[in-house]
PDB file of C-alpha atoms and ligand atoms in Angstrom:
ATOM      1  CA  MET X 207      68.685  79.870  80.970  1.00 53.00           C
ATOM      2  CA  GLU X 208      67.776  80.296  84.599  1.00 62.00           C
ATOM      3  CA  GLN X 209      71.044  81.023  86.938  1.00 74.00           C
ATOM      4  CA  LYS X 210      71.995  80.011  90.226  1.00 90.00           C
ATOM      5  CA  PRO X 211      71.123  82.674  93.434  1.00 96.00           C
ATOM      6  CA  VAL X 212      75.738  83.602  93.753  1.00 98.00           C
ATOM      7  CA  THR X 213      76.610  82.382  97.914  1.00 98.00           C
ATOM      8  CA  ILE X 214      79.047  83.607 100.045  1.00 98.00           C
ATOM      9  CA  LEU X 215      80.976  79.697  98.530  1.00 98.00           C
ATOM     10  CA  ASP X 216      81.101  80.733  95.007  1.00 98.00           C
ATOM     11  CA  LEU X 217      83.248  84.083  95.920  1.00 98.00           C
ATOM     12  CA  GLN X 218      85.706  81.534  97.751  1.00 98.00           C
ATOM     13  CA  ALA X 219      85.750  79.665  95.420  1.00 98.00           C
ATOM     14  CA  LYS X 220      86.653  82.190  92.717  1.00 98.00           C
ATOM     15  CA  LYS X 221      89.174  83.289  95.051  1.00 98.00           C
ATOM     16  CA  ARG X 222      90.679  80.140  95.538  1.00 98.00           C
ATOM     17  CA  GLU X 223      90.288  79.520  90.666  1.00 98.00           C
ATOM     18  CA  GLY X 224      92.163  83.025  90.285  1.00 98.00           C
ATOM     19  CA  VAL X 225      88.602  84.217  89.094  1.00 98.00           C
ATOM     20  CA  PRO X 226      88.312  88.322  89.464  1.00 98.00           C
ATOM     21  CA  ILE X 227      84.646  88.662  91.495  1.00 98.00           C
ATOM     22  CA  THR X 228      82.204  91.645  90.310  1.00 98.00           C
ATOM     23  CA  MET X 229      80.799  93.775  92.276  1.00 99.00           C
ATOM     24  CA  LEU X 230      77.906  96.633  92.427  1.00 98.00           C
ATOM     25  CA  THR X 231      76.010  99.083  94.480  1.00 98.00           C
ATOM     26  CA  ALA X 232      72.439  99.771  92.674  1.00 98.00           C
ATOM     27  CA  TYR X 233      69.984 101.290  94.904  1.00 98.00           C
ATOM     28  CA  ASP X 234      65.964 100.302  94.010  1.00 98.00           C
ATOM     29  CA  TYR X 235      64.362  98.436  91.137  1.00 98.00           C
ATOM     30  CA  PRO X 236      65.780  99.069  88.289  1.00 98.00           C
ATOM     31  CA  THR X 237      69.383  99.133  88.645  1.00 98.00           C
ATOM     32  CA  ALA X 238      68.926  96.324  90.631  1.00 98.00           C
ATOM     33  CA  LEU X 239      67.956  94.526  88.024  1.00 98.00           C
ATOM     34  CA  ALA X 240      70.195  95.550  85.187  1.00 98.00           C
ATOM     35  CA  VAL X 241      73.249  95.245  87.561  1.00 98.00           C
ATOM     36  CA  ASP X 242      72.086  91.803  87.948  1.00 98.00           C
ATOM     37  CA  ARG X 243      70.853  91.115  84.508  1.00 98.00           C
ATOM     38  CA  ALA X 244      74.372  92.612  83.376  1.00 98.00           C
ATOM     39  CA  GLY X 245      76.252  88.918  85.432  1.00 98.00           C
ATOM     40  CA  ILE X 246      77.554  90.754  89.015  1.00 98.00           C
ATOM     41  CA  ASP X 247      78.123  88.275  91.204  1.00 98.00           C
ATOM     42  CA  VAL X 248      77.829  90.881  94.191  1.00 99.00           C
ATOM     43  CA  ILE X 249      75.554  93.878  94.632  1.00 99.00           C
ATOM     44  CA  LEU X 250      75.968  95.705  97.336  1.00 98.00           C
ATOM     45  CA  VAL X 251      73.146  98.546  98.608  1.00 98.00           C
ATOM     46  CA  GLY X 252      75.946 100.855 100.109  1.00 98.00           C
ATOM     47  CA  ASP X 253      75.023 103.318 102.350  1.00 98.00           C
ATOM     48  CA  SER X 254      76.340 105.419  99.703  1.00 98.00           C
ATOM     49  CA  LEU X 255      72.860 105.671  99.157  1.00 98.00           C
ATOM     50  CA  ALA X 256      72.919 108.835 101.153  1.00 98.00           C
ATOM     51  CA  MET X 257      75.091 110.818  99.198  1.00 97.00           C
ATOM     52  CA  VAL X 258      74.485 109.396  95.794  1.00 97.00           C
ATOM     53  CA  VAL X 259      70.725 108.221  95.770  1.00 97.00           C
ATOM     54  CA  LEU X 260      69.460 110.699  99.152  1.00 98.00           C
ATOM     55  CA  GLY X 261      72.078 113.957  98.789  1.00 97.00           C
ATOM     56  CA  TYR X 262      72.994 114.334 102.068  1.00 97.00           C
ATOM     57  CA  GLU X 263      76.677 116.060 102.426  1.00 95.00           C
ATOM     58  CA  ASN X 264      78.138 112.437 103.149  1.00 97.00           C
ATOM     59  CA  THR X 265      77.483 108.705 104.948  1.00 97.00           C
ATOM     60  CA  LEU X 266      76.870 109.168 108.688  1.00 98.00           C
ATOM     61  CA  PRO X 267      73.366 110.717 108.540  1.00 98.00           C
ATOM     62  CA  VAL X 268      71.226 107.943 106.078  1.00 98.00           C
ATOM     63  CA  THR X 269      69.234 105.640 108.865  1.00 98.00           C
ATOM     64  CA  MET X 270      68.100 102.130 108.680  1.00 98.00           C
ATOM     65  CA  GLU X 271      64.926 102.606 107.620  1.00 98.00           C
ATOM     66  CA  GLU X 272      66.277 104.484 104.493  1.00 98.00           C
ATOM     67  CA  MET X 273      68.746 101.413 104.248  1.00 98.00           C
ATOM     68  CA  LEU X 274      66.076  98.984 104.571  1.00 99.00           C
ATOM     69  CA  HIS X 275      63.428 100.603 102.772  1.00 98.00           C
ATOM     70  CA  HIS X 276      65.990 100.837  99.800  1.00 98.00           C
ATOM     71  CA  CYS X 277      67.337  97.361 100.564  1.00 99.00           C
ATOM     72  CA  ARG X 278      63.974  95.643  99.856  1.00 98.00           C
ATOM     73  CA  ALA X 279      63.016  97.493  96.406  1.00 98.00           C
ATOM     74  CA  VAL X 280      67.039  96.180  95.100  1.00 98.00           C
ATOM     75  CA  ARG X 281      65.684  92.511  96.141  1.00 98.00           C
ATOM     76  CA  ARG X 282      63.033  93.177  94.097  1.00 98.00           C
ATOM     77  CA  GLY X 283      64.974  93.446  91.059  1.00 98.00           C
ATOM     78  CA  ALA X 284      67.691  90.839  91.657  1.00 98.00           C
ATOM     79  CA  GLU X 285      67.649  87.232  91.127  1.00 97.00           C
ATOM     80  CA  HIS X 286      70.765  86.211  90.503  1.00 98.00           C
ATOM     81  CA  ALA X 287      73.883  88.254  92.737  1.00 98.00           C
ATOM     82  CA  LEU X 288      74.984  87.976  96.776  1.00 98.00           C
ATOM     83  CA  LEU X 289      73.020  91.263  98.150  1.00 98.00           C
ATOM     84  CA  VAL X 290      74.990  92.703 101.115  1.00 99.00           C
ATOM     85  CA  GLY X 291      73.230  95.523 103.023  1.00 98.00           C
ATOM     86  CA  ASP X 292      75.726  98.334 103.995  1.00 98.00           C
ATOM     87  CA  MET X 293      75.251  98.722 108.016  1.00 98.00           C
ATOM     88  CA  PRO X 294      74.940 103.230 108.339  1.00 98.00           C
ATOM     89  CA  PHE X 295      76.319 104.948 111.334  1.00 98.00           C
ATOM     90  CA  LEU X 296      76.138 103.693 114.365  1.00 98.00           C
ATOM     91  CA  SER X 297      73.611 100.856 113.659  1.00 98.00           C
ATOM     92  CA  TYR X 298      76.571  98.683 114.647  1.00 98.00           C
ATOM     93  CA  GLN X 299      79.113 100.251 116.905  1.00 97.00           C
ATOM     94  CA  ALA X 300      77.593 101.089 120.588  1.00 97.00           C
ATOM     95  CA  SER X 301      77.616  98.262 121.394  1.00 98.00           C
ATOM     96  CA  VAL X 302      77.444  93.501 120.207  1.00 98.00           C
ATOM     97  CA  GLU X 303      73.752  93.496 120.540  1.00 98.00           C
ATOM     98  CA  GLN X 304      72.561  96.196 118.895  1.00 98.00           C
ATOM     99  CA  ALA X 305      74.928  95.070 115.958  1.00 98.00           C
ATOM    100  CA  VAL X 306      73.077  91.721 116.029  1.00 98.00           C
ATOM    101  CA  LEU X 307      69.481  93.518 116.497  1.00 98.00           C
ATOM    102  CA  ASN X 308      70.342  95.630 113.344  1.00 98.00           C
ATOM    103  CA  ALA X 309      72.574  93.210 111.518  1.00 99.00           C
ATOM    104  CA  GLY X 310      69.492  90.710 111.745  1.00 98.00           C
ATOM    105  CA  ARG X 311      66.751  93.207 110.218  1.00 98.00           C
ATOM    106  CA  PHE X 312      69.030  93.662 106.902  1.00 99.00           C
ATOM    107  CA  LEU X 313      68.190  89.318 106.762  1.00 98.00           C
ATOM    108  CA  LYS X 314      64.297  89.899 107.924  1.00 98.00           C
ATOM    109  CA  GLU X 315      62.974  92.901 106.119  1.00 98.00           C
ATOM    110  CA  GLY X 316      65.484  93.875 103.550  1.00 98.00           C
ATOM    111  CA  GLY X 317      65.806  90.164 102.333  1.00 98.00           C
ATOM    112  CA  MET X 318      69.552  90.913 102.039  1.00 98.00           C
ATOM    113  CA  ALA X 319      71.979  87.887 102.345  1.00 98.00           C
ATOM    114  CA  ALA X 320      74.960  89.192 103.968  1.00 99.00           C
ATOM    115  CA  VAL X 321      75.420  92.809 105.821  1.00 99.00           C
ATOM    116  CA  LYS X 322      78.955  94.961 105.204  1.00 98.00           C
ATOM    117  CA  LEU X 323      80.487  97.082 108.068  1.00 98.00           C
ATOM    118  CA  GLU X 324      83.447  98.905 108.298  1.00 98.00           C
ATOM    119  CA  GLY X 325      86.657  98.682 110.606  1.00 98.00           C
ATOM    120  CA  GLY X 326      89.461  97.037 112.035  1.00 98.00           C
ATOM    121  CA  ARG X 327      89.905  95.868 115.018  1.00 98.00           C
ATOM    122  CA  GLU X 328      87.625  97.586 116.738  1.00 98.00           C
ATOM    123  CA  VAL X 329      84.246  96.008 115.644  1.00 98.00           C
ATOM    124  CA  ALA X 330      85.382  92.963 116.018  1.00 98.00           C
ATOM    125  CA  PRO X 331      83.825  91.493 119.101  1.00 98.00           C
ATOM    126  CA  GLN X 332      81.121  92.438 116.725  1.00 98.00           C
ATOM    127  CA  ILE X 333      81.036  90.636 113.638  1.00 98.00           C
ATOM    128  CA  LYS X 334      81.920  87.986 115.458  1.00 98.00           C
ATOM    129  CA  ALA X 335      78.825  88.366 117.761  1.00 98.00           C
ATOM    130  CA  ILE X 336      77.212  88.679 113.940  1.00 98.00           C
ATOM    131  CA  VAL X 337      78.608  85.611 112.565  1.00 98.00           C
ATOM    132  CA  ALA X 338      77.764  83.503 115.497  1.00 98.00           C
ATOM    133  CA  ALA X 339      74.247  84.521 114.205  1.00 98.00           C
ATOM    134  CA  GLY X 340      73.941  83.218 111.310  1.00 98.00           C
ATOM    135  CA  ILE X 341      74.894  86.200 109.168  1.00 98.00           C
ATOM    136  CA  PRO X 342      78.120  86.115 106.951  1.00 98.00           C
ATOM    137  CA  VAL X 343      79.639  89.571 107.210  1.00 99.00           C
ATOM    138  CA  MET X 344      82.087  91.601 104.612  1.00 99.00           C
ATOM    139  CA  GLY X 345      84.635  94.064 106.268  1.00 98.00           C
ATOM    140  CA  HIS X 346      85.462  97.691 104.896  1.00 98.00           C
ATOM    141  CA  LEU X 347      89.352  98.320 105.539  1.00 98.00           C
ATOM    142  CA  GLY X 348      91.385 102.151 104.388  1.00 98.00           C
ATOM    143  CA  LEU X 349      89.104 104.310 103.583  1.00 97.00           C
ATOM    144  CA  THR X 350      85.918 104.292 106.067  1.00 96.00           C
ATOM    145  CA  PRO X 351      84.205 106.938 104.769  1.00 95.00           C
ATOM    146  CA  GLN X 352      81.520 106.825 107.787  1.00 97.00           C
ATOM    147  CA  SER X 353      84.827 107.407 109.755  1.00 95.00           C
ATOM    148  CA  ILE X 354      85.855 110.920 107.210  1.00 93.00           C
ATOM    149  CA  HIS X 355      85.663 112.980 110.001  1.00 95.00           C
ATOM    150  CA  GLN X 356      88.542 110.890 112.551  1.00 93.00           C
ATOM    151  CA  LEU X 357      90.133 110.559 109.105  1.00 94.00           C
ATOM    152  CA  GLY X 358      90.385 113.961 108.243  1.00 93.00           C
ATOM    153  CA  GLY X 359      89.002 113.342 104.788  1.00 91.00           C
ATOM    154  CA  TYR X 360      88.129 110.983 102.005  1.00 92.00           C
ATOM    155  CA  ARG X 361      92.189 110.036 102.175  1.00 92.00           C
ATOM    156  CA  VAL X 362      94.252 107.407 100.937  1.00 94.00           C
ATOM    157  CA  GLN X 363      95.174 105.398 103.154  1.00 93.00           C
ATOM    158  CA  GLY X 364      98.205 102.987 104.371  1.00 94.00           C
ATOM    159  CA  LYS X 365     100.851 104.941 103.417  1.00 94.00           C
ATOM    160  CA  SER X 366     102.988 104.430 105.554  1.00 96.00           C
ATOM    161  CA  THR X 367     104.776 101.470 107.445  1.00 97.00           C
ATOM    162  CA  ALA X 368     103.491 101.875 110.270  1.00 97.00           C
ATOM    163  CA  ALA X 369     100.082 102.206 108.519  1.00 97.00           C
ATOM    164  CA  ALA X 370     100.738  99.919 106.498  1.00 97.00           C
ATOM    165  CA  GLU X 371     100.976  97.236 108.925  1.00 97.00           C
ATOM    166  CA  ARG X 372      97.884  97.702 111.092  1.00 97.00           C
ATOM    167  CA  LEU X 373      95.933  97.977 108.204  1.00 98.00           C
ATOM    168  CA  MET X 374      97.752  93.673 107.613  1.00 98.00           C
ATOM    169  CA  GLU X 375      96.822  93.217 111.028  1.00 98.00           C
ATOM    170  CA  ASP X 376      93.490  94.207 111.040  1.00 98.00           C
ATOM    171  CA  ALA X 377      92.426  92.306 107.826  1.00 98.00           C
ATOM    172  CA  GLN X 378      93.854  89.506 109.494  1.00 98.00           C
ATOM    173  CA  ILE X 379      92.069  89.841 112.814  1.00 98.00           C
ATOM    174  CA  LEU X 380      88.770  90.160 109.791  1.00 98.00           C
ATOM    175  CA  GLU X 381      89.198  87.360 108.685  1.00 98.00           C
ATOM    176  CA  GLU X 382      89.642  85.553 112.078  1.00 98.00           C
ATOM    177  CA  ALA X 383      86.443  87.516 113.233  1.00 98.00           C
ATOM    178  CA  GLY X 384      84.814  85.145 110.765  1.00 98.00           C
ATOM    179  CA  CYS X 385      84.259  88.621 107.714  1.00 98.00           C
ATOM    180  CA  PHE X 386      83.820  85.919 104.470  1.00 98.00           C
ATOM    181  CA  SER X 387      85.325  89.195 102.341  1.00 98.00           C
ATOM    182  CA  ILE X 388      86.584  92.651 103.108  1.00 98.00           C
ATOM    183  CA  VAL X 389      86.466  95.559 100.449  1.00 98.00           C
ATOM    184  CA  LEU X 390      89.959  98.019 100.419  1.00 98.00           C
ATOM    185  CA  GLU X 391      88.867 101.148  99.580  1.00 98.00           C
ATOM    186  CA  ALA X 392      91.800 103.315  98.700  1.00 97.00           C
ATOM    187  CA  ILE X 393      95.019 102.333  99.970  1.00 97.00           C
ATOM    188  CA  PRO X 394      98.297 101.904  97.889  1.00 97.00           C
ATOM    189  CA  VAL X 395      98.371  98.332  95.190  1.00 98.00           C
ATOM    190  CA  GLU X 396     101.181  97.114  96.985  1.00 97.00           C
ATOM    191  CA  VAL X 397      99.428  97.180 100.544  1.00 98.00           C
ATOM    192  CA  ALA X 398      96.063  96.024  98.857  1.00 98.00           C
ATOM    193  CA  GLU X 399      98.074  92.848  97.095  1.00 98.00           C
ATOM    194  CA  ARG X 400     100.250  92.062 100.050  1.00 98.00           C
ATOM    195  CA  ILE X 401      97.132  91.371 102.605  1.00 98.00           C
ATOM    196  CA  SER X 402      95.413  90.183  99.292  1.00 98.00           C
ATOM    197  CA  LYS X 403      98.060  87.521  99.135  1.00 98.00           C
ATOM    198  CA  SER X 404      98.008  86.688 103.207  1.00 98.00           C
ATOM    199  CA  LEU X 405      94.315  85.742 104.161  1.00 98.00           C
ATOM    200  CA  SER X 406      91.949  82.996 102.797  1.00 98.00           C
ATOM    201  CA  ILE X 407      88.896  84.719 101.795  1.00 98.00           C
ATOM    202  CA  PRO X 408      88.745  87.170  99.114  1.00 98.00           C
ATOM    203  CA  THR X 409      89.039  91.072  98.904  1.00 98.00           C
ATOM    204  CA  ILE X 410      87.468  92.678  96.809  1.00 98.00           C
ATOM    205  CA  GLY X 411      88.712  96.639  95.899  1.00 98.00           C
ATOM    206  CA  ILE X 412      88.005 100.354  95.101  1.00 98.00           C
ATOM    207  CA  GLY X 413      90.895 102.356  94.639  1.00 98.00           C
ATOM    208  CA  ALA X 414      93.282  98.933  95.524  1.00 98.00           C
ATOM    209  CA  GLY X 415      93.994  98.271  92.273  1.00 98.00           C
ATOM    210  CA  LEU X 416      94.465  95.031  90.402  1.00 98.00           C
ATOM    211  CA  GLY X 417      96.257  92.707  93.156  1.00 98.00           C
ATOM    212  CA  CYS X 418      92.865  92.488  95.153  1.00 98.00           C
ATOM    213  CA  ASP X 419      90.725  89.857  94.540  1.00 98.00           C
ATOM    214  CA  GLY X 420      87.600  91.169  92.806  1.00 98.00           C
ATOM    215  CA  GLN X 421      86.777  95.190  92.031  1.00 98.00           C
ATOM    216  CA  VAL X 422      84.010  97.024  93.045  1.00 98.00           C
ATOM    217  CA  LEU X 423      82.580 100.807  91.535  1.00 98.00           C
ATOM    218  CA  VAL X 424      79.346 102.605  93.211  1.00 98.00           C
ATOM    219  CA  LEU X 425      77.138 102.280  90.340  1.00 98.00           C
ATOM    220  CA  HIS X 426      76.444 105.548  89.542  1.00 97.00           C
ATOM    221  CA  ASP X 427      80.059 107.332  89.371  1.00 97.00           C
ATOM    222  CA  LEU X 428      80.451 104.300  86.771  1.00 97.00           C
ATOM    223  CA  LEU X 429      77.323 105.335  84.800  1.00 98.00           C
ATOM    224  CA  GLY X 430      77.959 109.260  85.560  1.00 96.00           C
ATOM    225  CA  MET X 431      75.155 109.825  87.651  1.00 95.00           C
ATOM    226  CA  PHE X 432      77.074 112.168  90.867  1.00 88.00           C
ATOM    227  CA  ASP X 433      79.330 114.604  90.130  1.00 81.00           C
ATOM    228  CA  ARG X 434      79.682 116.795  93.241  1.00 84.00           C
ATOM    229  CA  PHE X 435      83.103 114.902  92.988  1.00 81.00           C
ATOM    230  CA  THR X 436      85.182 111.860  91.722  1.00 87.00           C
ATOM    231  CA  PRO X 437      87.645 110.433  92.547  1.00 90.00           C
ATOM    232  CA  LYS X 438      91.466 108.821  90.630  1.00 93.00           C
ATOM    233  CA  PHE X 439      90.064 105.450  91.063  1.00 95.00           C
ATOM    234  CA  VAL X 440      86.579 105.848  89.104  1.00 96.00           C
ATOM    235  CA  LYS X 441      86.224 104.879  85.825  1.00 97.00           C
ATOM    236  CA  LYS X 442      83.198 106.720  84.080  1.00 96.00           C
ATOM    237  CA  TYR X 443      82.173 104.357  81.609  1.00 98.00           C
ATOM    238  CA  ALA X 444      78.962 106.616  80.485  1.00 97.00           C
ATOM    239  CA  ASP X 445      77.464 110.115  81.530  1.00 96.00           C
ATOM    240  CA  LEU X 446      73.965 109.394  81.919  1.00 97.00           C
ATOM    241  CA  PHE X 447      73.690 112.655  83.167  1.00 96.00           C
ATOM    242  CA  THR X 448      74.404 114.704  80.860  1.00 96.00           C
ATOM    243  CA  GLU X 449      72.180 111.868  79.102  1.00 97.00           C
ATOM    244  CA  MET X 450      69.473 112.072  80.988  1.00 97.00           C
ATOM    245  CA  THR X 451      69.540 116.300  80.898  1.00 97.00           C
ATOM    246  CA  LYS X 452      69.129 116.507  77.259  1.00 98.00           C
ATOM    247  CA  ALA X 453      66.489 114.026  77.267  1.00 98.00           C
ATOM    248  CA  ILE X 454      63.850 116.275  79.749  1.00 98.00           C
ATOM    249  CA  GLU X 455      65.081 119.186  77.794  1.00 98.00           C
ATOM    250  CA  ALA X 456      63.850 117.588  74.212  1.00 98.00           C
ATOM    251  CA  TYR X 457      60.437 116.905  76.861  1.00 98.00           C
ATOM    252  CA  ARG X 458      60.819 120.549  77.743  1.00 98.00           C
ATOM    253  CA  ASP X 459      60.894 121.838  74.215  1.00 98.00           C
ATOM    254  CA  ASP X 460      58.206 119.151  72.567  1.00 98.00           C
ATOM    255  CA  VAL X 461      55.512 119.854  74.986  1.00 98.00           C
ATOM    256  CA  LEU X 462      56.216 123.742  74.439  1.00 98.00           C
ATOM    257  CA  THR X 463      55.417 123.927  70.644  1.00 98.00           C
ATOM    258  CA  ARG X 464      53.176 121.380  70.637  1.00 98.00           C
ATOM    259  CA  ARG X 465      55.311 118.780  69.337  1.00 98.00           C
ATOM    260  CA  PHE X 466      54.294 116.466  71.868  1.00 98.00           C
ATOM    261  CA  PRO X 467      52.169 114.429  72.401  1.00 97.00           C
ATOM    262  CA  GLY X 468      51.729 112.958  68.097  1.00 96.00           C
ATOM    263  CA  ALA X 469      48.789 111.493  67.062  1.00 95.00           C
ATOM    264  CA  GLU X 470      50.815 107.981  67.826  1.00 96.00           C
ATOM    265  CA  HIS X 471      50.740 109.236  71.560  1.00 96.00           C
ATOM    266  CA  SER X 472      47.143 110.313  71.607  1.00 96.00           C
ATOM    267  CA  TYR X 473      43.799 107.294  71.557  1.00 95.00           C
ATOM    268  CA  SER X 474      40.585 108.524  69.436  1.00 91.00           C
ATOM    269  CA  TYR X 475      37.330 106.760  69.181  1.00 85.00           C
ATOM    270  CA  PRO X 476      36.984 104.583  66.694  1.00 79.00           C
ATOM    271  CA  VAL X 477      34.067 106.036  64.023  1.00 62.00           C
ATOM    272  CA  GLY X 478      30.818 103.482  64.925  1.00 58.00           C
ATOM    273  CA  GLU X 479      31.836 104.785  68.340  1.00 60.00           C
ATOM    274  CA  LYS X 480      32.624 108.344  68.242  1.00 58.00           C
ATOM    275  CA  ALA X 481      28.617 108.427  66.528  1.00 55.00           C
ATOM    276  CA  ALA X 482      27.013 105.952  69.563  1.00 56.00           C
ATOM    277  CA  VAL X 483      28.717 108.542  71.869  1.00 54.00           C
ATOM    278  CA  LYS X 484      27.023 111.452  69.354  1.00 57.00           C
ATOM    279  CA  GLU X 485      23.752 110.127  69.835  1.00 50.00           C
ATOM    280  CA  LYS X 486      23.861 110.089  73.476  1.00 49.00           C
TER     281      LYS X 486
HETATM  282  O1  KIV K 898      78.500 102.532 100.341  1.00 58.99           O
HETATM  283  C1  KIV K 898      78.796 102.188  99.092  1.00 58.99           C
HETATM  284  O2  KIV K 898      78.480 102.462  98.453  1.00 58.99           O
HETATM  285  C2  KIV K 898      80.807 100.857  99.422  1.00 58.99           C
HETATM  286  C3  KIV K 898      81.095 100.904  98.521  1.00 58.99           C
HETATM  287  C4  KIV K 898      82.035 102.509  97.866  1.00 58.99           C
HETATM  288  C5  KIV K 898      82.265  99.676  98.923  1.00 58.99           C
HETATM  289  O3  KIV K 898      80.921 101.156 101.015  1.00 58.99           O
END
C-alpha cells in the first residue's frame, strides 16, 4: 500500500495524540531505503556522517557540498519519511543571509523537506529568517557537537539549575522563532520532560529520556557499525561491523582456497554454441 510522505503537520498531530515520533539518521541510498521501509517518521541526514561515514575526528570539517551529496542519495532512497538536512558547521553561524541561502540549498539541491541547526538564542535570527523563506527548521539544544571545543567535550548538558533554566528559555525562544521541532541531546530526563511539556512543538530526544515526544539515534550506532566510541544513550540493536568483517574474511578465504567462484557463479557456453565457436 502506498504511504503518503510524512509532513511537519503529522509530527505535530503525533505530539497532540501522545504517539511517539521515530527518527533515525541515514546517509546514502541503501540506508535510506532500509530506514524508510521500516516506517520511520523522520530521516535526518546528520552531520554525524562526518564521523561515521567519512571518518573525520568530529563533525566540524564536513562541508555543504559533502552534505548535499549525501542528501541527494538519501532522497533517491526515501519515499515516506520526512527528510531533514543537517546544516554543517559555519554554514549558518556567520550571517543570517548565508544561513537562508545554505538552508535553501538543502531543499533545492539536496531534495530535503526541512533543515536542522544547532544552538539556542544566538541562532534565533537565522531560524526566523529561514522559516520566513518557507523552510521548516528543526532546532537542536543540549549537547551540540559543533560546539565541542566550547563545551570541553561530549558531556551531559543542563545539569545545574542555572543551566537547566537556560535550556528551558532557549527552547521557548526556538519555538517562538518558528522551529517545528527540537532535538534535545544528552540532558537529564527531568529537564527534557519539563521542556517537552512546556512546548507545543515536539521534542526529539537523544540521551534525554522517555519524556520527549520522540527519539532519534545515529543509525551506525544502532547497527553497531561505528565503534570509535559509544555514548551511554546508545542501544546497539546489531553488530553489523563484526558481521561485515566475518563475511569479508570468508570471501578472502574462499578466493585463496579456490572455493569461489563455484560452478553456480560461472557462465559456460551451451553445447551448440561451443561447437559454433570452435568452427570459426
Ligand atoms: O548529526 C546527527 O546525527 C545529529 C543527531 C545526533 C540528532 O544531530
